[in-house]
mmCIF file of C-alpha atoms in Angstrom:
data_model
loop_
_atom_site.group_PDB
_atom_site.id
_atom_site.type_symbol
_atom_site.label_atom_id
_atom_site.label_comp_id
_atom_site.label_asym_id
_atom_site.label_seq_id
_atom_site.Cartn_x
_atom_site.Cartn_y
_atom_site.Cartn_z
ATOM 1 C CA MET A 1 0.025 -0.183 0.002
ATOM 2 C CA ARG A 2 1.299 3.413 -1.115
ATOM 3 C CA GLN A 3 1.722 5.832 1.697
ATOM 4 C CA GLY A 4 1.520 9.135 -0.509
ATOM 5 C CA GLY A 5 3.747 11.857 0.041
ATOM 6 C CA ARG A 6 4.947 11.348 3.383
ATOM 7 C CA PRO A 7 8.087 9.637 2.804
ATOM 8 C CA ALA A 8 9.330 12.081 0.430
ATOM 9 C CA GLU A 9 8.233 15.040 2.470
ATOM 10 C CA ALA A 10 10.457 13.219 5.320
ATOM 11 C CA VAL A 11 13.225 13.196 3.005
ATOM 12 C CA ARG A 12 12.918 16.636 2.047
ATOM 13 C CA HIS A 13 12.298 17.628 5.812
ATOM 14 C CA GLN A 14 15.618 15.741 6.706
ATOM 15 C CA LEU A 15 17.506 17.107 3.931
ATOM 16 C CA ALA A 16 16.416 20.577 5.002
ATOM 17 C CA MET A 17 17.555 19.945 8.551
ATOM 18 C CA ASP A 18 20.940 18.836 7.314
ATOM 19 C CA GLY A 19 21.330 21.708 5.341
ATOM 20 C CA LEU A 20 20.446 24.017 8.443
ATOM 21 C CA ALA A 21 23.197 22.003 10.407
ATOM 22 C CA GLU A 22 25.795 22.696 8.111
ATOM 23 C CA ILE A 23 24.695 26.581 7.788
ATOM 24 C CA VAL A 24 24.699 26.778 11.681
ATOM 25 C CA ALA A 25 28.193 24.947 11.984
ATOM 26 C CA SER A 26 29.765 27.060 9.386
ATOM 27 C CA HIS A 27 28.540 30.148 11.285
ATOM 28 C CA GLU A 28 29.669 28.875 14.691
ATOM 29 C CA GLU A 29 32.934 28.046 13.116
ATOM 30 C CA GLU A 30 33.281 31.702 12.165
ATOM 31 C CA HIS A 31 31.994 33.488 14.782
ATOM 32 C CA GLY A 32 31.298 31.286 17.703
ATOM 33 C CA ALA A 33 28.429 29.345 19.320
ATOM 34 C CA LEU A 34 25.006 30.927 19.188
ATOM 35 C CA THR A 35 23.961 32.195 22.039
ATOM 36 C CA GLU A 36 20.295 31.142 23.713
ATOM 37 C CA GLN A 37 19.239 34.844 23.017
ATOM 38 C CA GLU A 38 20.069 34.347 18.796
ATOM 39 C CA ILE A 39 18.581 30.780 19.016
ATOM 40 C CA GLU A 40 15.245 32.243 20.478
ATOM 41 C CA ALA A 41 15.518 35.140 18.128
ATOM 42 C CA ALA A 42 15.638 32.888 15.282
ATOM 43 C CA ARG A 43 12.905 30.652 16.720
ATOM 44 C CA ARG A 44 10.391 33.774 16.745
ATOM 45 C CA GLU A 45 11.485 34.728 13.388
ATOM 46 C CA LEU A 46 10.704 31.255 12.026
ATOM 47 C CA PHE A 47 8.104 30.217 13.986
ATOM 48 C CA GLY A 48 6.149 33.131 15.792
ATOM 49 C CA ASP A 49 5.581 33.190 19.285
ATOM 50 C CA VAL A 50 5.176 29.625 19.714
ATOM 51 C CA ASN A 51 6.976 28.072 22.879
ATOM 52 C CA ALA A 52 10.265 25.894 22.230
ATOM 53 C CA GLU A 53 8.578 22.821 23.489
ATOM 54 C CA ASP A 54 6.042 23.217 20.741
ATOM 55 C CA VAL A 55 8.665 23.548 18.083
ATOM 56 C CA GLU A 56 11.005 20.937 19.401
ATOM 57 C CA ARG A 57 7.827 18.766 19.218
ATOM 58 C CA GLY A 58 7.359 19.633 15.690
ATOM 59 C CA ALA A 59 3.691 21.584 16.705
ATOM 60 C CA ALA A 60 4.586 24.680 14.843
#
């Protein structure tokens, strides 16, 4: 039985996360580790006022 676009969507999501991890690693290599404030600002910009626990669970 075919599961529709879910496997392809999961692969796209994983590739995007891998790309983001590379971007963050490159930035941190050049500028040092991101602060909690920088991470929170990025989270708000990406997801609005959703709290961190919801984002980590994928609820955003």
